[in-house]
Backbone as XML, in Angstrom:
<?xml version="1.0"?>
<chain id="A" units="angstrom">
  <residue number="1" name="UNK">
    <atom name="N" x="0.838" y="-1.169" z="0.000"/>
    <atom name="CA" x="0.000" y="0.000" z="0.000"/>
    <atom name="C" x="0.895" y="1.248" z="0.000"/>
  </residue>
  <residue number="2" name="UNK">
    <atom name="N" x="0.895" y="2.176" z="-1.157"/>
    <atom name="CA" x="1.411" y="3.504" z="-0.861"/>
    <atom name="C" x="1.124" y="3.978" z="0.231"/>
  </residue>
  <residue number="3" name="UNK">
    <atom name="N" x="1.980" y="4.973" z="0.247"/>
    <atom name="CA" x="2.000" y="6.213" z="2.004"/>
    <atom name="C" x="1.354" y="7.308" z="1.171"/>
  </residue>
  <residue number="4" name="UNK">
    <atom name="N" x="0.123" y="7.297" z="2.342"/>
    <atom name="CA" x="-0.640" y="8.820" z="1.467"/>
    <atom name="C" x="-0.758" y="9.703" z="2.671"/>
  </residue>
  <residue number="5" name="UNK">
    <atom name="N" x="0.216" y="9.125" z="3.303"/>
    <atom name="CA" x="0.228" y="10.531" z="4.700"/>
    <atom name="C" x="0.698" y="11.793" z="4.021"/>
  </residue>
  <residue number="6" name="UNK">
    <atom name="N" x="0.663" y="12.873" z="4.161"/>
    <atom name="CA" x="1.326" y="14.386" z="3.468"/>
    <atom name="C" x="1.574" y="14.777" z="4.886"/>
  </residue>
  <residue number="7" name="UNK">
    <atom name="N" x="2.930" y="15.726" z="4.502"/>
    <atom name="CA" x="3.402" y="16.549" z="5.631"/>
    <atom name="C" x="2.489" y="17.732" z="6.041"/>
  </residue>
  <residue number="8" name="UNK">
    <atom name="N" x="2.156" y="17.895" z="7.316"/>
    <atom name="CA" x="1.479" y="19.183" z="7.626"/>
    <atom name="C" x="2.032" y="19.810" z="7.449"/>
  </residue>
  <residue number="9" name="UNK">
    <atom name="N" x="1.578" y="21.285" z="7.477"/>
    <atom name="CA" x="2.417" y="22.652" z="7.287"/>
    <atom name="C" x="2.490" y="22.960" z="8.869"/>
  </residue>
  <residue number="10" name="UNK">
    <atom name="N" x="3.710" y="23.862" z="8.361"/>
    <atom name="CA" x="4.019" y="24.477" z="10.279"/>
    <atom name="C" x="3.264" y="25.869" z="10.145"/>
  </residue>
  <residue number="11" name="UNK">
    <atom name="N" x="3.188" y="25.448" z="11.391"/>
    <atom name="CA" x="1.892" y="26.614" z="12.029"/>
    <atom name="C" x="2.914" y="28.099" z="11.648"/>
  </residue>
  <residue number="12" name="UNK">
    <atom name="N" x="1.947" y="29.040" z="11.562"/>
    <atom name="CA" x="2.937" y="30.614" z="11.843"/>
    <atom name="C" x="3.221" y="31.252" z="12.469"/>
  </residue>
  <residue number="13" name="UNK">
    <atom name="N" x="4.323" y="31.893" z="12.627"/>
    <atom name="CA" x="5.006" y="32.291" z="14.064"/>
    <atom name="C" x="4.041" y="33.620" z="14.611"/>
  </residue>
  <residue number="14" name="UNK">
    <atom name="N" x="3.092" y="33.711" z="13.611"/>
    <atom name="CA" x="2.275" y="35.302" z="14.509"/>
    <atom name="C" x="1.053" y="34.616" z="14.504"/>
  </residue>
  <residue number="15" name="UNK">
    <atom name="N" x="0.957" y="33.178" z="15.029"/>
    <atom name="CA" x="-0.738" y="32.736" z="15.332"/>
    <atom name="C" x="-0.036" y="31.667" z="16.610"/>
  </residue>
  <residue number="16" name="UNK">
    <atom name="N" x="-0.976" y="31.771" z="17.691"/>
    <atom name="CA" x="-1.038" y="31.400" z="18.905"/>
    <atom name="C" x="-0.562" y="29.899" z="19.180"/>
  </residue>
  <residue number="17" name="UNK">
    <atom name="N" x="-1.219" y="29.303" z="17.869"/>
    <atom name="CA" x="-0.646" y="27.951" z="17.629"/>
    <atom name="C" x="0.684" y="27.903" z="17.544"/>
  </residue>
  <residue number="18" name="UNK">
    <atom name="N" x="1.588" y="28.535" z="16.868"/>
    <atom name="CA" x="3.014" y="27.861" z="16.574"/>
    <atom name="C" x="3.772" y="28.268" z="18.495"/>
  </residue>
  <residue number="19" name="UNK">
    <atom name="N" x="3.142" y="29.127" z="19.217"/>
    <atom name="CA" x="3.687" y="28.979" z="20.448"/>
    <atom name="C" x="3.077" y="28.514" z="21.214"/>
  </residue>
  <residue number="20" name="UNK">
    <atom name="N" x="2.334" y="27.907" z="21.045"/>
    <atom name="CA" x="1.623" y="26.693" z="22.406"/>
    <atom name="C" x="2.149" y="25.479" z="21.721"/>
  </residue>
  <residue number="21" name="UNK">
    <atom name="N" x="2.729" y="24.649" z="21.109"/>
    <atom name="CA" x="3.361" y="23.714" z="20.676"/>
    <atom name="C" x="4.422" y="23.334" z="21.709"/>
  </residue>
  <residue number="22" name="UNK">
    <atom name="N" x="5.001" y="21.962" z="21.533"/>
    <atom name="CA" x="5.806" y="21.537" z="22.704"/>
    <atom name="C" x="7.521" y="22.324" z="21.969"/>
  </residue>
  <residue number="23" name="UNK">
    <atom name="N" x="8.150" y="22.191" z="22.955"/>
    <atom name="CA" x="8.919" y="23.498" z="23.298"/>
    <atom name="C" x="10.200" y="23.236" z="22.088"/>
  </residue>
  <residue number="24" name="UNK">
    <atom name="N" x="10.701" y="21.375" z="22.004"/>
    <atom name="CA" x="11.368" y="21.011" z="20.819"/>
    <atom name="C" x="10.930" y="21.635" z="19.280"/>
  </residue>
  <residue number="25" name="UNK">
    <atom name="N" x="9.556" y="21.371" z="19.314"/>
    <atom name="CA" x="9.337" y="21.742" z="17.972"/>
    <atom name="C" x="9.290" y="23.720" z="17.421"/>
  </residue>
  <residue number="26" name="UNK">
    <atom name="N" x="9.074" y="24.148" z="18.340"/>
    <atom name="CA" x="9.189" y="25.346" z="18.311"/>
    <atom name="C" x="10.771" y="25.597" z="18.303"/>
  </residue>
  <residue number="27" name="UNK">
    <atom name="N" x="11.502" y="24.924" z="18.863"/>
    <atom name="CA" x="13.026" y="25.636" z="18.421"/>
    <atom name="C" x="13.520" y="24.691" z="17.066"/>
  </residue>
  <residue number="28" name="UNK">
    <atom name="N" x="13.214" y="23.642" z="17.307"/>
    <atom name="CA" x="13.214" y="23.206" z="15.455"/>
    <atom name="C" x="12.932" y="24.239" z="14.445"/>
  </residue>
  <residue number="29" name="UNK">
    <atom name="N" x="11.618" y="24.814" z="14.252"/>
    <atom name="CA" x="11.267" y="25.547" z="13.126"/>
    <atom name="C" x="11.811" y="26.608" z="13.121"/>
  </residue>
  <residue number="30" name="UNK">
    <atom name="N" x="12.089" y="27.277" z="14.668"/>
    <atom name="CA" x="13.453" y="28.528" z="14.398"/>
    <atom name="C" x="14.675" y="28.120" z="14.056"/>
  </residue>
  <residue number="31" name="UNK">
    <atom name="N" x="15.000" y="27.374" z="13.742"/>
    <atom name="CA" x="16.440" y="27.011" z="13.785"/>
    <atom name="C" x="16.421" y="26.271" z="12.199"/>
  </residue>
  <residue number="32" name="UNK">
    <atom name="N" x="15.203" y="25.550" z="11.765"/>
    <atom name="CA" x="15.007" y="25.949" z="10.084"/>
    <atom name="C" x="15.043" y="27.574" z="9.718"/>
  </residue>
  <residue number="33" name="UNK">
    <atom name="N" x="14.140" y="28.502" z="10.155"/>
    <atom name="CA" x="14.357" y="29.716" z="9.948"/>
    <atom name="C" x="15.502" y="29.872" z="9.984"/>
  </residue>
  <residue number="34" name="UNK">
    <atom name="N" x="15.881" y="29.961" z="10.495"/>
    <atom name="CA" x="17.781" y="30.799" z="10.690"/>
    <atom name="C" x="18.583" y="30.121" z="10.138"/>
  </residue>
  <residue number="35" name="UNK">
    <atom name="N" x="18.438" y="29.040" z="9.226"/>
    <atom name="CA" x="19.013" y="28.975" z="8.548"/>
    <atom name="C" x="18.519" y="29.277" z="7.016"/>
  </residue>
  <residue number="36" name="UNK">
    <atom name="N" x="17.533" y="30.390" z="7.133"/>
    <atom name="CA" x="16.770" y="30.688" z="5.737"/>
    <atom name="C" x="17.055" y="31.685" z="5.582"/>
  </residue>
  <residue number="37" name="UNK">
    <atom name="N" x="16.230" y="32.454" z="4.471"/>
    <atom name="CA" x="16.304" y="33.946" z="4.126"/>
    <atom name="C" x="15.759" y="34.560" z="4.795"/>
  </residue>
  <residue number="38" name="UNK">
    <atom name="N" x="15.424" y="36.265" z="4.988"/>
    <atom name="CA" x="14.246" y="37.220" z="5.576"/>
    <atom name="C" x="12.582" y="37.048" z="4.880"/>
  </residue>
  <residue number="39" name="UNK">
    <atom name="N" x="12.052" y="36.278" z="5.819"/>
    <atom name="CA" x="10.869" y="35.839" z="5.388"/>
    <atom name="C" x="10.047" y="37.337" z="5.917"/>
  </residue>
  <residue number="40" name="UNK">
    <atom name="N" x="8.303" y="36.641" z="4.918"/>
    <atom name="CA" x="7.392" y="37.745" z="5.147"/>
    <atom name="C" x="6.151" y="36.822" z="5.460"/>
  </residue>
  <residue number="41" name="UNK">
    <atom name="N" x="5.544" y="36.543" z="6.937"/>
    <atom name="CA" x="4.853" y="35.256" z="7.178"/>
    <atom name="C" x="3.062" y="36.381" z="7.093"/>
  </residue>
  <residue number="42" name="UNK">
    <atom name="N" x="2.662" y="35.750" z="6.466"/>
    <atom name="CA" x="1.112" y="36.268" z="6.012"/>
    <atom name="C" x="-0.159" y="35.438" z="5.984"/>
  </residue>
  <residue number="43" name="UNK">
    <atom name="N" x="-1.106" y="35.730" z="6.337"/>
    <atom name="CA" x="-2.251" y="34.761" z="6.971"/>
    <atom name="C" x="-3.449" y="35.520" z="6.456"/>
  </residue>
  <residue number="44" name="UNK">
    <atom name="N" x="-4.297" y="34.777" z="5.949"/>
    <atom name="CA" x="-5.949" y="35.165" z="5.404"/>
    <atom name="C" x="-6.049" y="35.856" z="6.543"/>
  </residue>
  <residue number="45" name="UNK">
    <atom name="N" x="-7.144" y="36.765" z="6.433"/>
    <atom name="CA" x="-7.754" y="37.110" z="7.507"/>
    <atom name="C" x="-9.361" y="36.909" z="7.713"/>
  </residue>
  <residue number="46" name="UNK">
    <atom name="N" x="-10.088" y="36.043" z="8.089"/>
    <atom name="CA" x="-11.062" y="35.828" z="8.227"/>
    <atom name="C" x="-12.266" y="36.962" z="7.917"/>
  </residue>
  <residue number="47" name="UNK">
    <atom name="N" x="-13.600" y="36.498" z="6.815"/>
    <atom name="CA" x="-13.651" y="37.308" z="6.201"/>
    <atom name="C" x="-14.741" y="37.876" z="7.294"/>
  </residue>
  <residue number="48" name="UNK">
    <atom name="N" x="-15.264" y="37.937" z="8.039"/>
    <atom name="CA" x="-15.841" y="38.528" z="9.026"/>
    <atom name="C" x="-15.141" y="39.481" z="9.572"/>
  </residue>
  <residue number="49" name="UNK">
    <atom name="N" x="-13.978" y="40.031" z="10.135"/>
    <atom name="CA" x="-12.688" y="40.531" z="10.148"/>
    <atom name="C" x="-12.107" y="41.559" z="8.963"/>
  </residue>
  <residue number="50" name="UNK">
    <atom name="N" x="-12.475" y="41.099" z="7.683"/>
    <atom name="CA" x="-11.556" y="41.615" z="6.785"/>
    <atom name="C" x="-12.086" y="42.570" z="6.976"/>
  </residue>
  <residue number="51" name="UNK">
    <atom name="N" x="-13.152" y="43.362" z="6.531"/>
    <atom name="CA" x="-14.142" y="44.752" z="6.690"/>
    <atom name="C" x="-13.290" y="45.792" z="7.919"/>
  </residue>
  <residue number="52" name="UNK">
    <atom name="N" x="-13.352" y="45.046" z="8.818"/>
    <atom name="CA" x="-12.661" y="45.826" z="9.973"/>
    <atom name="C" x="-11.604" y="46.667" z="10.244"/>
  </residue>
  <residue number="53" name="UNK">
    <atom name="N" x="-10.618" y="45.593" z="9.485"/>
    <atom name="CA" x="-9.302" y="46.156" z="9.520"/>
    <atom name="C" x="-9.342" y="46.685" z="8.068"/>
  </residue>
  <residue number="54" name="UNK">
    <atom name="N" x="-9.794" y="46.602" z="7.301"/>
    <atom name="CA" x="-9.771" y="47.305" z="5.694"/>
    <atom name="C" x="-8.500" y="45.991" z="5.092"/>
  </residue>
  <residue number="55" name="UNK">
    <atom name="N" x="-8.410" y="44.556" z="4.979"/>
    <atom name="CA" x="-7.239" y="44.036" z="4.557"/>
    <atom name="C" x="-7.764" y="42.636" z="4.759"/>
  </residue>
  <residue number="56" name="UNK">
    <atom name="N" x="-7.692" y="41.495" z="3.837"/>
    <atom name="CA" x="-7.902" y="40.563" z="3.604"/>
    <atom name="C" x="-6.697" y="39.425" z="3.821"/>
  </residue>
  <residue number="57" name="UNK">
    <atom name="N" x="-5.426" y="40.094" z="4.322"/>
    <atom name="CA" x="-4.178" y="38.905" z="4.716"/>
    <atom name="C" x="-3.822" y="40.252" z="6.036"/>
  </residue>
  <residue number="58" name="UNK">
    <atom name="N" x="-2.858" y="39.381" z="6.784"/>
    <atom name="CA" x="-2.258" y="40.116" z="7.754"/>
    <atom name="C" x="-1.046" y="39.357" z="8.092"/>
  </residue>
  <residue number="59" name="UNK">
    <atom name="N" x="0.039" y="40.328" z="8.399"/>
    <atom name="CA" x="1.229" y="39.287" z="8.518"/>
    <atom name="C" x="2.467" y="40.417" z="9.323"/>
  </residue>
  <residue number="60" name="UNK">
    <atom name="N" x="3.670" y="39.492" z="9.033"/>
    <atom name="CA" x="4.830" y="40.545" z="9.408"/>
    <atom name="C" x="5.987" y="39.961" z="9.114"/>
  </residue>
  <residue number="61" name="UNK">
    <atom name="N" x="7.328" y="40.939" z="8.962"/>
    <atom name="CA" x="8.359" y="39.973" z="8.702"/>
    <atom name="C" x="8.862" y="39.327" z="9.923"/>
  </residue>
  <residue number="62" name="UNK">
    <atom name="N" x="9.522" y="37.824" z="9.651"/>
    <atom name="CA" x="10.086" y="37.212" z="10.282"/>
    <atom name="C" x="11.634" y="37.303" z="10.386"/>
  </residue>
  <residue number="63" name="UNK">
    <atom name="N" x="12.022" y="37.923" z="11.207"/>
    <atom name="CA" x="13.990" y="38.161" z="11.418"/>
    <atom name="C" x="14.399" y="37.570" z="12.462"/>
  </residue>
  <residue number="64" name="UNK">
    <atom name="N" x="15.602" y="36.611" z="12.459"/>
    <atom name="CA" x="15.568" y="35.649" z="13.139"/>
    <atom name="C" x="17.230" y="36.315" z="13.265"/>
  </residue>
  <residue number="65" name="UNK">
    <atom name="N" x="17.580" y="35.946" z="11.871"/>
    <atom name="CA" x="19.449" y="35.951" z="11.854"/>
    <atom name="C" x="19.582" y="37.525" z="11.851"/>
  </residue>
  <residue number="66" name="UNK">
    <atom name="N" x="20.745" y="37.538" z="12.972"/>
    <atom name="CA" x="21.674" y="38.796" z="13.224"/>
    <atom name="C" x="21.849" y="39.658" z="11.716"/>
  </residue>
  <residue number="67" name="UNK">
    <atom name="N" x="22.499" y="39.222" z="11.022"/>
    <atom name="CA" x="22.301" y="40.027" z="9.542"/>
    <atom name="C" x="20.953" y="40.724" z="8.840"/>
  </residue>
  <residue number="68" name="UNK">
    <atom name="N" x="19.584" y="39.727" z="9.673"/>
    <atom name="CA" x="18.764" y="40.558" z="9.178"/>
    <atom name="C" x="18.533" y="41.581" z="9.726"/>
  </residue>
  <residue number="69" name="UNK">
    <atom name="N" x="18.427" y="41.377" z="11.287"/>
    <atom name="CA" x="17.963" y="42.381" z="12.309"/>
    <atom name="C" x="19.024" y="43.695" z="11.639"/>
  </residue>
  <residue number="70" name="UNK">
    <atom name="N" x="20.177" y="43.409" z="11.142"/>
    <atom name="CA" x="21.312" y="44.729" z="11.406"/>
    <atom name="C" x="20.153" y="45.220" z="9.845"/>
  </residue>
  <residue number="71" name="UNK">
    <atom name="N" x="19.870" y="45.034" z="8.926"/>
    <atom name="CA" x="19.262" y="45.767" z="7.658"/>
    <atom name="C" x="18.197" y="45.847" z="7.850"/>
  </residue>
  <residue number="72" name="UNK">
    <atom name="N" x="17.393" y="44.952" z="8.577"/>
    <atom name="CA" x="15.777" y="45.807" z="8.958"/>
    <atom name="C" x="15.857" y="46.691" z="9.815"/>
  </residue>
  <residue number="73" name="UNK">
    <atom name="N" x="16.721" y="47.087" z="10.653"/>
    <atom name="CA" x="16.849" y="47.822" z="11.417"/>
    <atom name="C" x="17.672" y="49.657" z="10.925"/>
  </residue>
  <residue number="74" name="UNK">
    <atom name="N" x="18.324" y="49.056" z="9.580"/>
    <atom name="CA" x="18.662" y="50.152" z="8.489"/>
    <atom name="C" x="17.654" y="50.822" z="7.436"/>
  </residue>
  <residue number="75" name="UNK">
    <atom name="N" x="16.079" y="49.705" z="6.959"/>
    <atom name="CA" x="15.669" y="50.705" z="6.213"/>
    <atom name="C" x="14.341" y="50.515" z="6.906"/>
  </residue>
  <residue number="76" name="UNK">
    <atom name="N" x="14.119" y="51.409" z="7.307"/>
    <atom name="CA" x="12.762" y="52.066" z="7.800"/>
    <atom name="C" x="11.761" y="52.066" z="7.029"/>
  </residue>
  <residue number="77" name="UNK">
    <atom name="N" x="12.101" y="52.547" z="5.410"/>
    <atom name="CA" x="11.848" y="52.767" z="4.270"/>
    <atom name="C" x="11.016" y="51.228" z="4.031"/>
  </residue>
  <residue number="78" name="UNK">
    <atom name="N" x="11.230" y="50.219" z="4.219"/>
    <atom name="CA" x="10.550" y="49.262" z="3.719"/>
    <atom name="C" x="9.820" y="48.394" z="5.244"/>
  </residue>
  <residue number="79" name="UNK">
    <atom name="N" x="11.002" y="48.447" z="6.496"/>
    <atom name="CA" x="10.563" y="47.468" z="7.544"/>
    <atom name="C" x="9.534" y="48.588" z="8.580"/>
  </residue>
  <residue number="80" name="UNK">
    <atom name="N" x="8.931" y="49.310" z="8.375"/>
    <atom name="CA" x="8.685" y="50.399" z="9.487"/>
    <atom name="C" x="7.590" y="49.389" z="10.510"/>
  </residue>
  <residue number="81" name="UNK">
    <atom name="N" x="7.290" y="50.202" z="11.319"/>
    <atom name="CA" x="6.560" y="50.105" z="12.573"/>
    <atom name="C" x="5.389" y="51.230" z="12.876"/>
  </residue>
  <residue number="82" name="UNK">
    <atom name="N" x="5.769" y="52.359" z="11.981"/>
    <atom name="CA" x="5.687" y="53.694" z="12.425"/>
    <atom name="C" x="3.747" y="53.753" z="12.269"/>
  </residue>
  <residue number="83" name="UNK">
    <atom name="N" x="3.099" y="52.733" z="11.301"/>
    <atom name="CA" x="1.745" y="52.638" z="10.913"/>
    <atom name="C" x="0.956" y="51.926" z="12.147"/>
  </residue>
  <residue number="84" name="UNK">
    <atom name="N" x="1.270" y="51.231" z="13.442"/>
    <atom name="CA" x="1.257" y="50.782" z="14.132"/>
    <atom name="C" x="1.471" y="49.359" z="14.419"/>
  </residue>
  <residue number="85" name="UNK">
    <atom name="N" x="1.706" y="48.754" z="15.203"/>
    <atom name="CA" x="2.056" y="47.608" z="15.435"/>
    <atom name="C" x="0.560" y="46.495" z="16.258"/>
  </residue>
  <residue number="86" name="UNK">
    <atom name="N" x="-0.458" y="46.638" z="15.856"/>
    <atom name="CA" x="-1.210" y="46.159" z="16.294"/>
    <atom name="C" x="-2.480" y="46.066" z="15.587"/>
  </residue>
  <residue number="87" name="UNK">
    <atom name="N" x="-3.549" y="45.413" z="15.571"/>
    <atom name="CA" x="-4.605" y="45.208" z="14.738"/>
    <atom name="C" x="-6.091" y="45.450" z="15.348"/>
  </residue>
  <residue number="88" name="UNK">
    <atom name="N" x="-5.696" y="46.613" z="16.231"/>
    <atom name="CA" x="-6.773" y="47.669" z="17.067"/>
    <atom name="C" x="-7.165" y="48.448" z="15.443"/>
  </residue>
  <residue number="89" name="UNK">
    <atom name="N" x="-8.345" y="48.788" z="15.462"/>
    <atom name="CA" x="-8.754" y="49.935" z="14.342"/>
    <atom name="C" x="-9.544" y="51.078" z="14.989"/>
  </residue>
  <residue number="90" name="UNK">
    <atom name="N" x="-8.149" y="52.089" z="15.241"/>
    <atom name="CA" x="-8.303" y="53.186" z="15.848"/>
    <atom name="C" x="-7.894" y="54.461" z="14.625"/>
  </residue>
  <residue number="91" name="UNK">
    <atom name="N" x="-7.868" y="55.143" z="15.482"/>
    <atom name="CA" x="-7.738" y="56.945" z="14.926"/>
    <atom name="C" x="-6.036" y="56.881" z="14.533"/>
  </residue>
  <residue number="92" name="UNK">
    <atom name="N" x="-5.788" y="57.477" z="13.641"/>
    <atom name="CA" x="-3.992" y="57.180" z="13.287"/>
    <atom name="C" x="-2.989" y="57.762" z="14.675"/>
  </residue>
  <residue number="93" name="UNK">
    <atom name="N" x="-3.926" y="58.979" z="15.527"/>
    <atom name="CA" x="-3.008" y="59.951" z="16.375"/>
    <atom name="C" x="-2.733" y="58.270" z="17.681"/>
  </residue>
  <residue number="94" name="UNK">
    <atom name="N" x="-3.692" y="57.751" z="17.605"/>
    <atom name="CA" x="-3.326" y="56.672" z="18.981"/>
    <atom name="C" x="-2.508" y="55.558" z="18.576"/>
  </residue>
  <residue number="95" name="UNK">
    <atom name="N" x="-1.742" y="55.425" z="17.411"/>
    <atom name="CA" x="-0.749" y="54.833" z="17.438"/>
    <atom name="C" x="0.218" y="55.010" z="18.315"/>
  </residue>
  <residue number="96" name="UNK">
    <atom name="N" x="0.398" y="56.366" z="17.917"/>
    <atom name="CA" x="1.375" y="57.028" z="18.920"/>
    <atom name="C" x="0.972" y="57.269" z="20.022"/>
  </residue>
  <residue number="97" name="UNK">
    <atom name="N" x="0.331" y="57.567" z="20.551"/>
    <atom name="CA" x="0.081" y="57.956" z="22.193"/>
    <atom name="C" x="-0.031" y="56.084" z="22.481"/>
  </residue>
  <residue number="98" name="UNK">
    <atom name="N" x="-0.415" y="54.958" z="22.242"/>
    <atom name="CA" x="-0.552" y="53.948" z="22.787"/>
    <atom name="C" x="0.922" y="53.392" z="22.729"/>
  </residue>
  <residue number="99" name="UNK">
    <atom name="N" x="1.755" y="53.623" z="21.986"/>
    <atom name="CA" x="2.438" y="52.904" z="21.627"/>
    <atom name="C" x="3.429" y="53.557" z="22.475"/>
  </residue>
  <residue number="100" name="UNK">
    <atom name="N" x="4.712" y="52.277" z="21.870"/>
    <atom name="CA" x="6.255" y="52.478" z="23.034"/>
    <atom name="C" x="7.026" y="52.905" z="21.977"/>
  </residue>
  <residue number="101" name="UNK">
    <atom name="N" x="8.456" y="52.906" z="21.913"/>
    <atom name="CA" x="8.883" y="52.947" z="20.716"/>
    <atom name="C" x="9.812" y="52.043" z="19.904"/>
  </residue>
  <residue number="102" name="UNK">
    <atom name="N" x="9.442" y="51.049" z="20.199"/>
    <atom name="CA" x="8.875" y="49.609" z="19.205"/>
    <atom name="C" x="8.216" y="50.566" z="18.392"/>
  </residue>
  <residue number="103" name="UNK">
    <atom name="N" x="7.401" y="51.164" z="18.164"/>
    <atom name="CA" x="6.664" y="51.711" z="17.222"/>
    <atom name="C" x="6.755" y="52.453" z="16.496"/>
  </residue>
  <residue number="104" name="UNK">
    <atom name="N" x="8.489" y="53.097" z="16.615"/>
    <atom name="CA" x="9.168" y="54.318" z="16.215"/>
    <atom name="C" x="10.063" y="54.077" z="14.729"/>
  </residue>
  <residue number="105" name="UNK">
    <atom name="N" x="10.226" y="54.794" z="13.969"/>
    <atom name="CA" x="11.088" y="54.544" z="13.438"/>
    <atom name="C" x="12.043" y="56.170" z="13.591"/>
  </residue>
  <residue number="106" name="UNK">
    <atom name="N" x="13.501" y="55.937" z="12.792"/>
    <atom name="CA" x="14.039" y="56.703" z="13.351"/>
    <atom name="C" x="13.844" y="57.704" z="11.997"/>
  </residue>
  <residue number="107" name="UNK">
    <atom name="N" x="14.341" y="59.067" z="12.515"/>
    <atom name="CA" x="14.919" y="59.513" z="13.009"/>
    <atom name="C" x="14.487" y="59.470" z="14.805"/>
  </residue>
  <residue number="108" name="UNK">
    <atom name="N" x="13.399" y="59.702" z="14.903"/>
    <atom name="CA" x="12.555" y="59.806" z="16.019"/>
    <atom name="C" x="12.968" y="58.664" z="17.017"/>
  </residue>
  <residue number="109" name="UNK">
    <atom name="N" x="12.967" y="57.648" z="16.965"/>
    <atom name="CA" x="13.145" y="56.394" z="17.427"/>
    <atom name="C" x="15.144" y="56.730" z="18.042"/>
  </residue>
  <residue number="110" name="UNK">
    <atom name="N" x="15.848" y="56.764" z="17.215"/>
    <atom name="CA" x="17.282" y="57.155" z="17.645"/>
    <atom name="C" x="17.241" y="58.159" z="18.445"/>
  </residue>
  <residue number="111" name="UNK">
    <atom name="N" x="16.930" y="59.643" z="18.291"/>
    <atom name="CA" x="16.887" y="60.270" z="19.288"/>
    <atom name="C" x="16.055" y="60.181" z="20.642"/>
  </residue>
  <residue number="112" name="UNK">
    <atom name="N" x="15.227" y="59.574" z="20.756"/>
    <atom name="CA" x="14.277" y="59.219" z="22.400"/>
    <atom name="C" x="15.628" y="58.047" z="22.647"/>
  </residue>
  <residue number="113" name="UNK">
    <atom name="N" x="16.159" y="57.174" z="22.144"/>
    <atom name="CA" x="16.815" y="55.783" z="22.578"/>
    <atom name="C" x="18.195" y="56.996" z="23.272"/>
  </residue>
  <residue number="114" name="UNK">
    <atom name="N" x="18.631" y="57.775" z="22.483"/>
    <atom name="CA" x="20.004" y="57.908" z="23.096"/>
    <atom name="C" x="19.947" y="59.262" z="24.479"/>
  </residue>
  <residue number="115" name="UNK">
    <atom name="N" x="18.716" y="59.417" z="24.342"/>
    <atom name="CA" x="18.548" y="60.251" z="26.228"/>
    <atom name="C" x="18.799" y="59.417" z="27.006"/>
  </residue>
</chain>
């Protein structure tokens, strides 16, 4: 008899599932990551939901390896934060007043860090 088992897919690192998993397999799939490229992990968004947020996928990049963090952390221009970091659908001014600055990009972000 053929094997008609298929491999599951691994859960995604920005859904609740891939961190309630037992603790091996979660450093397995980081440790596939890091040895990959700068991923961009993206998820349907349930269409009850989609209306809400105005967006039909939702996601973020995944930076694992030191080399990425040092160039996402260089262009603002493509990795920002600055639109908010959360999937509240508020007024644009309470990004900023809610937020830390995780949420910053620089110039702004460098000068509050080095007071």
């Amino acid at each position: 008899m053929a094997d008609t088992a298929t491999a599951m897919e691994e859960p995604s690192m920005i859904t609740d599932v891939f961190w309630t998993r037992p603790e091996a397999e979660i450093d397995a799939h980081i440790t596939k990551l890091h040895e990959g490229p700068l991923t961009y992990d993206e998820l349907a968004v349930p269409e009850e939901f989609a209306a809400m947020i105005g967006a039909d996928t939702m996601g973020g990049w995944v930076v694992i390896k030191h080399e990425h963090i040092l160039e996402v952390s260089k262009r603002a221009d493509v990795f920002s934060s600055a639109q908010g970091i959360t999937m509240l659908d508020t007024p644009p001014g309470f990004d900023e007043f809610f937020s830390s600055m995780i949420a910053m990009d620089d110039p702004r972000h460098a000068r509050l860090r080095k007071l």
